[in-house]
Amino acid sequence: KMQDPNADTEWNDILRRKGILPPKEKPDDEEEEEQQVIQQSVVKTYEEMTLDELHENEDEFSEEDERAMEMYRQKRLAEWKANQMKNVFGEVKEISGQDYIEEVNKAGQGIWVVLHLYKQGIPLCSLINQHLTVLARKFPQTKFLKSISTTCIPNYPDRNLPTIFVYLEGEMKAQFIGPLLFGGMNLKVEELEWMLAEPGAVKTDLEENPRKQIEDKLMSSIRCSLPTQKDGDSDDD
């Protein structure tokens, strides 16, 4: 059925604004409509303003605008806060295998996820969990997770622990498997930060790999004390 073009429906208002329906026929409404246009232009200007600009232009608005603006300002502020909160993690969350899809694959757009597979009673795993707690606070935009290895991956071999997987939007970007890769119990929190920064999981302020400095010192002292070996003597592990 045809809608009455003069009916005060939101849809008709939209059609009128787009020029599809003629303006309302009542002569009194012309004035009202003009008023609306003026109001709309004011709304337009302050809706496009940042919080700072709203503050600067306070004097130019009428009392009614002031009220609308205050509501708008509060809305803007609430949106901003929600946005800030949304991507702040700040701690290492314990997950089980069932949580994996939700926590890792559905982490959200642009969210880096660091997952540590560990077991109780392995000292290096405990050390890494301590380091990750520090890094989770330092990099709250990154999602840090830990999971007991066999609850996440059935029959996952203990010799592969600790294991860290790094994901972005459900896709694996890096994996660190086994104690050798972490350098054993000498692992410093800065070294772990550097390892996670390389694939992009955290935005580090470290200038260079802290472990490289240690390795360089170590290598030069080994070189000094070793008799020269023929090439090709190295045994594969």
mmCIF file of C-alpha atoms in Angstrom:
data_model
loop_
_atom_site.group_PDB
_atom_site.id
_atom_site.type_symbol
_atom_site.label_atom_id
_atom_site.label_comp_id
_atom_site.label_asym_id
_atom_site.label_seq_id
_atom_site.Cartn_x
_atom_site.Cartn_y
_atom_site.Cartn_z
ATOM 1 C CA LYS A 1 0.000 0.000 0.000
ATOM 2 C CA MET A 2 1.094 3.567 -0.665
ATOM 3 C CA GLN A 3 2.471 5.455 2.280
ATOM 4 C CA ASP A 4 1.073 8.890 2.951
ATOM 5 C CA PRO A 5 3.858 11.260 1.836
ATOM 6 C CA ASN A 6 2.895 13.635 4.633
ATOM 7 C CA ALA A 7 3.128 10.982 7.335
ATOM 8 C CA ASP A 8 5.802 11.811 9.888
ATOM 9 C CA THR A 9 7.865 8.709 9.415
ATOM 10 C CA GLU A 10 11.621 8.513 9.604
ATOM 11 C CA TRP A 11 11.621 6.930 6.145
ATOM 12 C CA ASN A 12 9.705 9.866 4.644
ATOM 13 C CA ASP A 13 12.147 12.254 6.264
ATOM 14 C CA ILE A 14 15.006 10.417 4.619
ATOM 15 C CA LEU A 15 13.232 10.495 1.250
ATOM 16 C CA ARG A 16 12.576 14.200 1.684
ATOM 17 C CA ARG A 17 16.199 14.869 2.489
ATOM 18 C CA LYS A 18 17.240 13.006 -0.626
ATOM 19 C CA GLY A 19 14.743 15.027 -2.651
ATOM 20 C CA ILE A 20 12.690 11.954 -3.626
ATOM 21 C CA LEU A 21 9.612 13.174 -1.770
ATOM 22 C CA PRO A 22 8.502 16.822 -2.023
ATOM 23 C CA PRO A 23 8.682 18.894 1.158
ATOM 24 C CA LYS A 24 5.696 18.544 3.478
ATOM 25 C CA GLU A 25 2.703 20.472 2.176
ATOM 26 C CA LYS A 26 1.737 22.288 5.375
ATOM 27 C CA PRO A 27 2.954 25.902 5.104
ATOM 28 C CA ASP A 28 3.921 25.999 8.828
ATOM 29 C CA ASP A 29 6.337 23.207 8.171
ATOM 30 C CA GLU A 30 8.506 25.244 5.840
ATOM 31 C CA GLU A 31 9.756 27.244 8.762
ATOM 32 C CA GLU A 32 10.240 24.076 10.794
ATOM 33 C CA GLU A 33 12.133 22.495 7.942
ATOM 34 C CA GLU A 34 14.412 25.494 7.592
ATOM 35 C CA GLN A 35 15.035 25.201 11.296
ATOM 36 C CA GLN A 36 15.899 21.538 10.790
ATOM 37 C CA VAL A 37 18.327 22.333 8.006
ATOM 38 C CA ILE A 38 20.066 24.893 10.180
ATOM 39 C CA GLN A 39 20.181 22.425 13.053
ATOM 40 C CA GLN A 40 21.480 19.730 10.758
ATOM 41 C CA SER A 41 24.281 21.954 9.572
ATOM 42 C CA VAL A 42 25.218 22.672 13.183
ATOM 43 C CA VAL A 43 25.032 18.978 14.021
ATOM 44 C CA LYS A 44 27.151 18.285 10.986
ATOM 45 C CA THR A 45 29.841 20.677 12.085
ATOM 46 C CA TYR A 46 30.157 19.459 15.634
ATOM 47 C CA GLU A 47 29.788 15.789 14.755
ATOM 48 C CA GLU A 48 32.831 16.155 12.578
ATOM 49 C CA MET A 49 34.838 17.887 15.268
ATOM 50 C CA THR A 50 37.399 16.262 17.499
ATOM 51 C CA LEU A 51 37.034 16.598 21.270
ATOM 52 C CA ASP A 52 39.553 19.443 21.221
ATOM 53 C CA GLU A 53 37.702 21.353 18.492
ATOM 54 C CA LEU A 54 34.431 20.979 20.385
ATOM 55 C CA HIS A 55 36.117 22.592 23.352
ATOM 56 C CA GLU A 56 37.463 25.473 21.266
ATOM 57 C CA ASN A 57 34.109 26.268 19.614
ATOM 58 C CA GLU A 58 32.003 26.099 22.766
ATOM 59 C CA ASP A 59 30.957 29.767 22.660
ATOM 60 C CA GLU A 60 29.400 29.553 19.205
ATOM 61 C CA PHE A 61 26.616 27.139 20.094
ATOM 62 C CA SER A 62 23.169 27.826 21.514
ATOM 63 C CA GLU A 63 21.924 26.229 24.725
ATOM 64 C CA GLU A 64 20.142 23.485 22.809
ATOM 65 C CA ASP A 65 23.275 22.805 20.787
ATOM 66 C CA GLU A 66 25.225 22.748 24.027
ATOM 67 C CA ARG A 67 23.060 19.931 25.350
ATOM 68 C CA ALA A 68 23.305 17.970 22.117
ATOM 69 C CA MET A 69 27.027 18.593 22.025
ATOM 70 C CA GLU A 70 27.536 17.419 25.579
ATOM 71 C CA MET A 71 25.732 14.179 24.751
ATOM 72 C CA TYR A 72 27.805 13.854 21.653
ATOM 73 C CA ARG A 73 31.009 14.570 23.532
ATOM 74 C CA GLN A 74 30.158 11.883 26.101
ATOM 75 C CA LYS A 75 29.405 9.432 23.297
ATOM 76 C CA ARG A 76 32.722 10.236 21.617
ATOM 77 C CA LEU A 77 34.544 9.776 24.923
ATOM 78 C CA ALA A 78 32.811 6.459 25.631
ATOM 79 C CA GLU A 79 33.682 5.183 22.138
ATOM 80 C CA TRP A 80 37.294 6.198 22.599
ATOM 81 C CA LYS A 81 37.498 4.473 25.996
ATOM 82 C CA ALA A 82 35.872 1.322 24.651
ATOM 83 C CA ASN A 83 38.356 1.284 21.816
ATOM 84 C CA GLN A 84 41.285 1.701 24.190
ATOM 85 C CA MET A 85 39.987 -1.064 26.441
ATOM 86 C CA LYS A 86 39.177 -3.472 23.647
ATOM 87 C CA ASN A 87 42.762 -4.228 22.722
ATOM 88 C CA VAL A 88 44.352 -4.175 26.131
ATOM 89 C CA PHE A 89 45.289 -7.540 27.593
ATOM 90 C CA GLY A 90 48.164 -6.966 30.022
ATOM 91 C CA GLU A 91 48.421 -10.460 31.481
ATOM 92 C CA VAL A 92 49.217 -14.043 30.497
ATOM 93 C CA LYS A 93 45.939 -15.935 30.223
ATOM 94 C CA GLU A 94 45.793 -19.683 30.870
ATOM 95 C CA ILE A 95 43.837 -21.591 28.200
ATOM 96 C CA SER A 96 42.950 -25.205 27.462
ATOM 97 C CA GLY A 97 42.640 -26.956 24.111
ATOM 98 C CA GLN A 98 38.935 -26.077 23.858
ATOM 99 C CA ASP A 99 39.708 -22.353 24.127
ATOM 100 C CA TYR A 100 42.280 -22.484 21.346
ATOM 101 C CA ILE A 101 40.015 -21.568 18.399
ATOM 102 C CA GLU A 102 38.324 -18.757 20.318
ATOM 103 C CA GLU A 103 41.510 -17.313 21.800
ATOM 104 C CA VAL A 104 43.946 -17.797 18.913
ATOM 105 C CA ASN A 105 42.076 -18.045 15.610
ATOM 106 C CA LYS A 106 39.381 -15.543 16.562
ATOM 107 C CA ALA A 107 41.653 -13.120 18.414
ATOM 108 C CA GLY A 108 40.598 -10.316 16.054
ATOM 109 C CA GLN A 109 41.988 -8.100 13.345
ATOM 110 C CA GLY A 110 45.567 -6.968 13.810
ATOM 111 C CA ILE A 111 45.968 -8.758 17.167
ATOM 112 C CA TRP A 112 49.244 -10.627 17.700
ATOM 113 C CA VAL A 113 48.990 -13.730 19.858
ATOM 114 C CA VAL A 114 51.897 -15.329 21.736
ATOM 115 C CA LEU A 115 51.134 -18.856 23.005
ATOM 116 C CA HIS A 116 53.505 -20.656 25.388
ATOM 117 C CA LEU A 117 53.130 -24.439 25.674
ATOM 118 C CA TYR A 118 54.607 -25.548 28.993
ATOM 119 C CA LYS A 119 54.530 -28.142 31.741
ATOM 120 C CA GLN A 120 54.723 -27.790 35.502
ATOM 121 C CA GLY A 121 58.071 -28.876 36.943
ATOM 122 C CA ILE A 122 60.190 -27.775 33.954
ATOM 123 C CA PRO A 123 62.319 -24.868 35.299
ATOM 124 C CA LEU A 124 62.801 -23.206 31.893
ATOM 125 C CA CYS A 125 59.031 -23.201 31.331
ATOM 126 C CA SER A 126 58.550 -21.475 34.704
ATOM 127 C CA LEU A 127 61.208 -18.914 33.833
ATOM 128 C CA ILE A 128 59.533 -18.162 30.487
ATOM 129 C CA ASN A 129 56.142 -17.774 32.194
ATOM 130 C CA GLN A 130 57.742 -15.207 34.539
ATOM 131 C CA HIS A 131 59.274 -13.341 31.594
ATOM 132 C CA LEU A 132 55.975 -13.421 29.681
ATOM 133 C CA THR A 133 54.164 -11.876 32.663
ATOM 134 C CA VAL A 134 56.606 -8.944 32.480
ATOM 135 C CA LEU A 135 56.231 -8.644 28.684
ATOM 136 C CA ALA A 136 52.416 -8.870 28.836
ATOM 137 C CA ARG A 137 52.417 -5.789 31.077
ATOM 138 C CA LYS A 138 54.905 -3.981 28.849
ATOM 139 C CA PHE A 139 53.020 -4.792 25.613
ATOM 140 C CA PRO A 140 49.288 -4.769 26.489
ATOM 141 C CA GLN A 141 48.235 -4.700 22.813
ATOM 142 C CA THR A 142 49.656 -8.220 22.349
ATOM 143 C CA LYS A 143 47.670 -11.190 23.599
ATOM 144 C CA PHE A 144 49.801 -13.516 25.731
ATOM 145 C CA LEU A 145 48.511 -17.031 26.396
ATOM 146 C CA LYS A 146 49.899 -20.128 28.096
ATOM 147 C CA SER A 147 48.655 -23.679 28.008
ATOM 148 C CA ILE A 148 49.815 -26.959 29.472
ATOM 149 C CA SER A 149 51.227 -28.627 26.366
ATOM 150 C CA THR A 150 49.286 -31.894 26.426
ATOM 151 C CA THR A 151 45.925 -30.222 27.096
ATOM 152 C CA CYS A 152 46.492 -28.142 23.973
ATOM 153 C CA ILE A 153 48.142 -30.760 21.731
ATOM 154 C CA PRO A 154 47.589 -34.373 22.856
ATOM 155 C CA ASN A 155 50.865 -36.368 23.198
ATOM 156 C CA TYR A 156 53.005 -33.283 22.581
ATOM 157 C CA PRO A 157 56.558 -34.450 23.465
ATOM 158 C CA ASP A 158 58.138 -32.924 26.585
ATOM 159 C CA ARG A 159 61.479 -32.636 24.806
ATOM 160 C CA ASN A 160 59.889 -29.883 22.644
ATOM 161 C CA LEU A 161 59.192 -27.755 25.711
ATOM 162 C CA PRO A 162 59.220 -24.882 26.130
ATOM 163 C CA THR A 163 57.438 -24.072 22.870
ATOM 164 C CA ILE A 164 56.248 -20.632 21.831
ATOM 165 C CA PHE A 165 53.969 -20.091 18.837
ATOM 166 C CA VAL A 166 53.342 -16.603 17.444
ATOM 167 C CA TYR A 167 50.141 -15.929 15.487
ATOM 168 C CA LEU A 168 48.550 -13.037 13.640
ATOM 169 C CA GLU A 169 44.863 -13.374 12.713
ATOM 170 C CA GLY A 170 45.006 -17.144 13.198
ATOM 171 C CA GLU A 171 48.050 -17.624 11.005
ATOM 172 C CA MET A 172 51.311 -18.882 12.525
ATOM 173 C CA LYS A 173 54.095 -16.338 12.019
ATOM 174 C CA ALA A 174 56.875 -17.901 14.114
ATOM 175 C CA GLN A 175 57.616 -20.916 16.286
ATOM 176 C CA PHE A 176 60.302 -21.453 18.901
ATOM 177 C CA ILE A 177 60.610 -25.106 19.909
ATOM 178 C CA GLY A 178 62.808 -26.661 22.567
ATOM 179 C CA PRO A 179 65.204 -25.496 25.303
ATOM 180 C CA LEU A 180 68.245 -24.927 23.065
ATOM 181 C CA LEU A 181 66.486 -22.247 21.094
ATOM 182 C CA PHE A 182 65.855 -20.260 24.276
ATOM 183 C CA GLY A 183 69.441 -20.621 25.474
ATOM 184 C CA GLY A 184 68.502 -22.540 28.605
ATOM 185 C CA MET A 185 68.126 -21.021 32.076
ATOM 186 C CA ASN A 186 70.316 -18.032 31.154
ATOM 187 C CA LEU A 187 67.434 -16.604 29.090
ATOM 188 C CA LYS A 188 66.945 -12.936 29.960
ATOM 189 C CA VAL A 189 63.595 -11.192 29.566
ATOM 190 C CA GLU A 190 65.191 -8.798 27.002
ATOM 191 C CA GLU A 191 66.318 -11.755 24.871
ATOM 192 C CA LEU A 192 62.792 -13.162 24.866
ATOM 193 C CA GLU A 193 61.448 -9.700 23.981
ATOM 194 C CA TRP A 194 63.827 -9.576 21.022
ATOM 195 C CA MET A 195 62.767 -13.058 19.854
ATOM 196 C CA LEU A 196 59.115 -11.994 19.884
ATOM 197 C CA ALA A 197 59.877 -8.645 18.246
ATOM 198 C CA GLU A 198 61.511 -10.249 15.203
ATOM 199 C CA PRO A 199 58.267 -11.674 13.734
ATOM 200 C CA GLY A 200 56.448 -8.468 14.850
ATOM 201 C CA ALA A 201 54.511 -9.706 17.898
ATOM 202 C CA VAL A 202 55.810 -6.815 20.053
ATOM 203 C CA LYS A 203 57.156 -3.375 19.156
ATOM 204 C CA THR A 204 60.469 -3.403 20.999
ATOM 205 C CA ASP A 205 62.564 -0.365 21.861
ATOM 206 C CA LEU A 206 65.717 -2.529 22.018
ATOM 207 C CA GLU A 207 68.300 -1.380 19.469
ATOM 208 C CA GLU A 208 69.877 -4.784 18.854
ATOM 209 C CA ASN A 209 69.661 -8.416 19.876
ATOM 210 C CA PRO A 210 70.846 -8.585 23.520
ATOM 211 C CA ARG A 211 71.888 -12.197 23.025
ATOM 212 C CA LYS A 212 74.108 -11.284 20.078
ATOM 213 C CA GLN A 213 76.307 -9.194 22.370
ATOM 214 C CA ILE A 214 76.671 -12.186 24.726
ATOM 215 C CA GLU A 215 77.265 -14.589 21.810
ATOM 216 C CA ASP A 216 79.894 -12.320 20.267
ATOM 217 C CA LYS A 217 81.814 -12.212 23.565
ATOM 218 C CA LEU A 218 81.433 -15.971 23.948
ATOM 219 C CA MET A 219 82.550 -16.725 20.382
ATOM 220 C CA SER A 220 85.655 -14.565 20.633
ATOM 221 C CA SER A 221 86.686 -16.270 23.878
ATOM 222 C CA ILE A 222 86.038 -19.723 22.341
ATOM 223 C CA ARG A 223 88.047 -18.755 19.259
ATOM 224 C CA CYS A 224 90.995 -17.736 21.423
ATOM 225 C CA SER A 225 91.029 -21.011 23.336
ATOM 226 C CA LEU A 226 90.329 -23.493 20.494
ATOM 227 C CA PRO A 227 92.991 -25.135 18.354
ATOM 228 C CA THR A 228 92.097 -24.630 14.677
ATOM 229 C CA GLN A 229 89.934 -27.461 13.327
ATOM 230 C CA LYS A 230 89.669 -28.805 9.838
ATOM 231 C CA ASP A 231 86.358 -28.018 8.109
ATOM 232 C CA GLY A 232 83.796 -30.753 7.891
ATOM 233 C CA ASP A 233 84.515 -32.182 11.349
ATOM 234 C CA SER A 234 81.281 -31.004 12.877
ATOM 235 C CA ASP A 235 78.921 -33.775 13.852
ATOM 236 C CA ASP A 236 75.219 -33.343 13.262
ATOM 237 C CA ASP A 237 73.205 -33.488 16.445
#
